[in-house]
PDB file of C-alpha atoms in Angstrom:
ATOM      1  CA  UNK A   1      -0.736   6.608  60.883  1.00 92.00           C
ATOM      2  CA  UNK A   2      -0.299   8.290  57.547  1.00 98.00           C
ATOM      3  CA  UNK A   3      -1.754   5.915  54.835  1.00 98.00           C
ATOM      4  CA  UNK A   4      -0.722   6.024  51.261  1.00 98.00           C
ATOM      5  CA  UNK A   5      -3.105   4.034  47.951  1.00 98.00           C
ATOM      6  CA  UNK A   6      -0.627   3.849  45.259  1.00 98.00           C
ATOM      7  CA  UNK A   7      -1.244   1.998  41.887  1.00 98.00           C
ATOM      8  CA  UNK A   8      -0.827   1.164  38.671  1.00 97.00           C
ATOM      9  CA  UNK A   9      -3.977   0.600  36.564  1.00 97.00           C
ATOM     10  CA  UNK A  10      -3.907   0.092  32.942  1.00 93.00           C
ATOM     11  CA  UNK A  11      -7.777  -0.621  32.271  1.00 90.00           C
ATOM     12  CA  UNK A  12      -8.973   1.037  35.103  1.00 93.00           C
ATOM     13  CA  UNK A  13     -10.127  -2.224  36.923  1.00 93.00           C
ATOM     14  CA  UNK A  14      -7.189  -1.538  39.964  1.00 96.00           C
ATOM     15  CA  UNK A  15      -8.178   2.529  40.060  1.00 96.00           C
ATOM     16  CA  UNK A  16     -11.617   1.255  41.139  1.00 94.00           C
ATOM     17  CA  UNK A  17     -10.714  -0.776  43.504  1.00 94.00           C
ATOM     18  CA  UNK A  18      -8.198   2.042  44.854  1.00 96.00           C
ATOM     19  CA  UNK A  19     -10.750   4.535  44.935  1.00 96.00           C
ATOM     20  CA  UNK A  20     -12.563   2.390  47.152  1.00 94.00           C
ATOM     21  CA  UNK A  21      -9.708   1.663  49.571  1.00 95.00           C
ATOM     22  CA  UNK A  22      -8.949   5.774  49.854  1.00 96.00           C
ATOM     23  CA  UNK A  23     -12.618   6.140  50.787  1.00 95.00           C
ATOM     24  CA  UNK A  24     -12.636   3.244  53.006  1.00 94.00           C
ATOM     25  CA  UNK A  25      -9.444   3.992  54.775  1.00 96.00           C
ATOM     26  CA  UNK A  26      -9.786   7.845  54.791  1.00 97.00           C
ATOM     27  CA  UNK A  27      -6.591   7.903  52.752  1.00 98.00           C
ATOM     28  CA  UNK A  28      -4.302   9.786  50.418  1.00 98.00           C
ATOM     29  CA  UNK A  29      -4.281   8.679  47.163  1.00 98.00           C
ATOM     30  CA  UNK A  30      -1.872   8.884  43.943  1.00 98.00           C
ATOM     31  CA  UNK A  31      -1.605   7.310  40.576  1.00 98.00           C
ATOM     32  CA  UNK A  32       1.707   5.765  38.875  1.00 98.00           C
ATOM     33  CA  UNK A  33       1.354   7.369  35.674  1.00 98.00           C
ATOM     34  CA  UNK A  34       4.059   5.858  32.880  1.00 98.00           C
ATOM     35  CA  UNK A  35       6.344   8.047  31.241  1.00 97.00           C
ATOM     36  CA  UNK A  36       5.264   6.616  27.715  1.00 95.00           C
ATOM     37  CA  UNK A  37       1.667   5.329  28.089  1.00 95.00           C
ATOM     38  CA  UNK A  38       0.436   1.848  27.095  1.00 94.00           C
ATOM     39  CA  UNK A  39      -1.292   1.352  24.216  1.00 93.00           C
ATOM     40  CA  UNK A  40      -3.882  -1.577  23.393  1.00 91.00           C
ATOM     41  CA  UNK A  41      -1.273  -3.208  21.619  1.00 95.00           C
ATOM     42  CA  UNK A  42       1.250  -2.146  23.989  1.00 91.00           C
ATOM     43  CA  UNK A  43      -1.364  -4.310  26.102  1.00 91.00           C
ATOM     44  CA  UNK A  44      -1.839  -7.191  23.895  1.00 91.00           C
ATOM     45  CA  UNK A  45      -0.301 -10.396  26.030  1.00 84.00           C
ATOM     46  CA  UNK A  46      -0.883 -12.654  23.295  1.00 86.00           C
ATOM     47  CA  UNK A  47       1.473 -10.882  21.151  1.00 95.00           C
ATOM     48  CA  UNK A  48       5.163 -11.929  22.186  1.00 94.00           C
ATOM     49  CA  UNK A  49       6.610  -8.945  20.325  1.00 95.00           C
ATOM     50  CA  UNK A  50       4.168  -6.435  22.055  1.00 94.00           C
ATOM     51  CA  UNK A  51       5.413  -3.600  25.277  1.00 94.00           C
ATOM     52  CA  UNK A  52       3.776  -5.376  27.428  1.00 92.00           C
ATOM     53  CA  UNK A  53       5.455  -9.211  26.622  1.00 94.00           C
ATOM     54  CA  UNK A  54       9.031  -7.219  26.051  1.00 95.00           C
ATOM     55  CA  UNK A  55       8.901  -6.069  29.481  1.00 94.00           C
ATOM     56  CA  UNK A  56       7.527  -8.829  31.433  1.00 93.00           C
ATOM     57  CA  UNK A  57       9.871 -11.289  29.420  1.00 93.00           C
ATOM     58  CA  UNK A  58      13.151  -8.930  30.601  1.00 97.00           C
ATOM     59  CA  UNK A  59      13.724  -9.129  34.757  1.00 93.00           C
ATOM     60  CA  UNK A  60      15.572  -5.951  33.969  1.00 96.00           C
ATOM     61  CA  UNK A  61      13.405  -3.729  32.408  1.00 97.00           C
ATOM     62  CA  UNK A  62      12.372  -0.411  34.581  1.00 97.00           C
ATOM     63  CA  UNK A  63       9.864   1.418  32.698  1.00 98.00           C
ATOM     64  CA  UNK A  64      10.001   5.307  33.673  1.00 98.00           C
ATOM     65  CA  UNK A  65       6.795   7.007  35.726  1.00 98.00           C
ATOM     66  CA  UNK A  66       5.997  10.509  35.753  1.00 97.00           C
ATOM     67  CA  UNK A  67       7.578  11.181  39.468  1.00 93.00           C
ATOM     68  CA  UNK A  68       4.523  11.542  42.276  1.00 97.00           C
ATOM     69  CA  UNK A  69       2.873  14.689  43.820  1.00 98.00           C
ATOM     70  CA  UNK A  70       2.540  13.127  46.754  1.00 98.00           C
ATOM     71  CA  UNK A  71       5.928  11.673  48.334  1.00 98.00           C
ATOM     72  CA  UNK A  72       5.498   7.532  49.490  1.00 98.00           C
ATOM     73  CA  UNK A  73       8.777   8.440  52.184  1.00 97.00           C
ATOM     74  CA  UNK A  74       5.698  11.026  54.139  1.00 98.00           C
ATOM     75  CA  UNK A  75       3.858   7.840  54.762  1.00 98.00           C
ATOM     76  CA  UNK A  76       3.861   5.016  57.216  1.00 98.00           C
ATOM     77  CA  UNK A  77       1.429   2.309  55.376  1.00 98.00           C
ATOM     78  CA  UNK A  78       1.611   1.878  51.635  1.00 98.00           C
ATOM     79  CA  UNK A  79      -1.007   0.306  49.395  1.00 97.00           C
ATOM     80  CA  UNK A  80       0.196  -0.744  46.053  1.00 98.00           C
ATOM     81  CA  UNK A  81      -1.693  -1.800  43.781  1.00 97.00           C
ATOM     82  CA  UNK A  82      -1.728  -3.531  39.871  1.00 97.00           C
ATOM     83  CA  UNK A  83      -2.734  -5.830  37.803  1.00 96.00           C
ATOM     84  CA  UNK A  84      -1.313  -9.786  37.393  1.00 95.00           C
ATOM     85  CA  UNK A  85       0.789 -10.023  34.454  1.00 91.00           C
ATOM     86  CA  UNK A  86       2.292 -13.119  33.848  1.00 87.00           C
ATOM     87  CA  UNK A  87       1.844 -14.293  37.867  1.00 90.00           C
ATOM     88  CA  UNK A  88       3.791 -11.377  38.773  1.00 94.00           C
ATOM     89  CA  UNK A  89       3.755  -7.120  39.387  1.00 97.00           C
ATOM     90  CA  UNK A  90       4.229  -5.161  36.228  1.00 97.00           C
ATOM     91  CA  UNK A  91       7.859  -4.007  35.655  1.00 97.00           C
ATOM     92  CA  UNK A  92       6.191  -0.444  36.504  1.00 97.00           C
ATOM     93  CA  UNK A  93       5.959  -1.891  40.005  1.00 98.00           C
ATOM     94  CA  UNK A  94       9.567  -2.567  40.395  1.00 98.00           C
ATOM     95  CA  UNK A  95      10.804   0.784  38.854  1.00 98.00           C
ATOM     96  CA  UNK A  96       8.680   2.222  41.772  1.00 98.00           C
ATOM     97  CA  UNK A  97      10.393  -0.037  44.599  1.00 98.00           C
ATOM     98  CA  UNK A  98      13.401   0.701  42.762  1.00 98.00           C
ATOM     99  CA  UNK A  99      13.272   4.390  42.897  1.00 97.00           C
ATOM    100  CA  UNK A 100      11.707   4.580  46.157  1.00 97.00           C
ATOM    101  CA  UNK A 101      13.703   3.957  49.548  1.00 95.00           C
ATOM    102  CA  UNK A 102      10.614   2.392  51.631  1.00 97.00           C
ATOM    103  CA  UNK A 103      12.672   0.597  54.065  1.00 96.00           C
ATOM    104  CA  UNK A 104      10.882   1.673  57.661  1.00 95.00           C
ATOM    105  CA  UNK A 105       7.881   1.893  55.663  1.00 98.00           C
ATOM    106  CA  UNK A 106       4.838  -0.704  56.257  1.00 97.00           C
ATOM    107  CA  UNK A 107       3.970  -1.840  52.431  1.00 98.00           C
ATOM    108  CA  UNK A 108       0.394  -3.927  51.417  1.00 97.00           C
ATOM    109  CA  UNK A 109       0.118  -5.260  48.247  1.00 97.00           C
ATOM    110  CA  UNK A 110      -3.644  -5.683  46.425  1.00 96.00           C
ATOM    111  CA  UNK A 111      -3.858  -6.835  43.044  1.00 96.00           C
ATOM    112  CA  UNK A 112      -6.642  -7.232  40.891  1.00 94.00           C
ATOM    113  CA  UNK A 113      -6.719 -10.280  37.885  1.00 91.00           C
ATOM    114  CA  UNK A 114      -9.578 -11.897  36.024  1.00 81.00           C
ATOM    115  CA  UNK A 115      -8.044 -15.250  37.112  1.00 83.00           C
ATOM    116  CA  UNK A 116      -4.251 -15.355  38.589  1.00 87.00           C
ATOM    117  CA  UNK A 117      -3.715 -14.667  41.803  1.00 91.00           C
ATOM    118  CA  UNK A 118      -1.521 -12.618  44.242  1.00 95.00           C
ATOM    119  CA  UNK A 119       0.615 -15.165  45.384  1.00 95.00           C
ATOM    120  CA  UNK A 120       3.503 -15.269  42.865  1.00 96.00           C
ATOM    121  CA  UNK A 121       3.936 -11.580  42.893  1.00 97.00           C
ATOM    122  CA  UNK A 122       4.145 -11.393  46.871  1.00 97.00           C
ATOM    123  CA  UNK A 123       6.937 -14.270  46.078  1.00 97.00           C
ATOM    124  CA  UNK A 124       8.529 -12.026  43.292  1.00 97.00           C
ATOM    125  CA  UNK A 125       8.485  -8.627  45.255  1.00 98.00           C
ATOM    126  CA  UNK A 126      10.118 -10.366  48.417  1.00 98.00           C
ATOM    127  CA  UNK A 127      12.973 -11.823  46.609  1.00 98.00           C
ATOM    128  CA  UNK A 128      13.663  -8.562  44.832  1.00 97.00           C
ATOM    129  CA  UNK A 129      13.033  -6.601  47.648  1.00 98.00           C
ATOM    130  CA  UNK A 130      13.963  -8.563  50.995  1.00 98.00           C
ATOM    131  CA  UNK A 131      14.435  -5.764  53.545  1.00 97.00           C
ATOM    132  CA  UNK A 132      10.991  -4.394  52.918  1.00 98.00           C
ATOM    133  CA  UNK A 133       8.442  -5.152  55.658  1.00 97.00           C
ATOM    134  CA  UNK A 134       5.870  -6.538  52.370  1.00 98.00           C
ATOM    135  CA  UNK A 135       2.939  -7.672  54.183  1.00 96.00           C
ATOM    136  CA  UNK A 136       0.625 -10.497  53.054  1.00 92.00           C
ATOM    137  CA  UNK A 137      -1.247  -8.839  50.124  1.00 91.00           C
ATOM    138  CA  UNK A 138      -4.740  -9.038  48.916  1.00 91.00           C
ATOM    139  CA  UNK A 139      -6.215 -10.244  45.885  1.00 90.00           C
ATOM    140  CA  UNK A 140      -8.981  -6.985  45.316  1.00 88.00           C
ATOM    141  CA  UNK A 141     -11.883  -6.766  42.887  1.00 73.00           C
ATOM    142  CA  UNK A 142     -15.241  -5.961  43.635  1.00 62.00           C
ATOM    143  CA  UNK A 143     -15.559  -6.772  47.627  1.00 70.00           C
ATOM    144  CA  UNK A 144     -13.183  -5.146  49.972  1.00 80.00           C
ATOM    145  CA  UNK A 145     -13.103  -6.869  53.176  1.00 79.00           C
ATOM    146  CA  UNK A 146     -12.131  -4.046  55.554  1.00 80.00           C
ATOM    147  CA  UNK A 147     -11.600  -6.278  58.845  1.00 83.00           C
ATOM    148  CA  UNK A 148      -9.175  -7.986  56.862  1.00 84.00           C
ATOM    149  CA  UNK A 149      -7.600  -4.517  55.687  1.00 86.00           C
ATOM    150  CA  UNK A 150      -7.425  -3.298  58.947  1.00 82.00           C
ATOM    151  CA  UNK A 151      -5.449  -6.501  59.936  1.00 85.00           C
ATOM    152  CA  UNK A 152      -2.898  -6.426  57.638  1.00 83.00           C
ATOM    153  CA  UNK A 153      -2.296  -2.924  58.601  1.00 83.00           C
ATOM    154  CA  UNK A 154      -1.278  -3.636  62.220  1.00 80.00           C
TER     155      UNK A 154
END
């Protein structure tokens, strides 16, 4: 089984816990990089007018990543990983579902948040995506629990 840790981290709090999973997991391992990169005010939830409150407040928006070395259809287990905004993926997540065909492909969510948790954007990421096999994801900080890894992956 070819395993894939993709993610999107903005503070570097998810890249950490990525790292960790390639290590663990003897894994490949690839950033999604945005086009445009955020900015601390692009960043700044409590502003309504800021990137980040734009996007999250549009179902639509697709914001563009530079395309992967590494190609997610080579793989047969996909980690994804991000931060909770707003109970939910970033729209960066989506624009990677939506440019990637991973039907066929086994997909595990982890997530890291300082206090939401996983659940609403396993419920958001199903309804957008319902032929993907989206496994039960994780919520991921500081303590990996690889048993429970290694379930999720069968």
């Amino acid at each position: 089984m070819k395993i894939l840790i993709t993610y999107v981290s903005f503070s570097g709090v998810t890249k950490k816990v990525a790292l960790k999973l390639k290590e663990m997991l003897k894994a490949d391992e690839e950033e999604i990089i945005p086009l445009q990169a955020y900015t601390s005010k692009d960043l700044d939830w409590n502003d309504k007018y800021s990137r980040s409150s734009l996007e999250m407040n549009n179902e639509k928006s697709r914001p563009n990543f530079h395309p992967l070395k590494l190609n997610p259809l080579d793989y047969d287990i996909i980690f994804i990983g991000y931060p909770i905004w707003w109970y939910v993926e970033p729209r960066l997540i989506d624009s990677f579902f939506d440019y990637y065909d991973l039907k066929n492909k086994t997909i595990i969510p982890f997530a890291t948040s300082g206090g939401s948790g996983i659940a609403g954007s396993l419920t958001h990421l199903r309804n957008l995506y319902p032929s993907l096999n989206i496994k039960e994801g994780l919520l991921l900080n500081d303590y990996i629990n690889e048993e429970k890894i290694r379930t999720l992956m069968q």
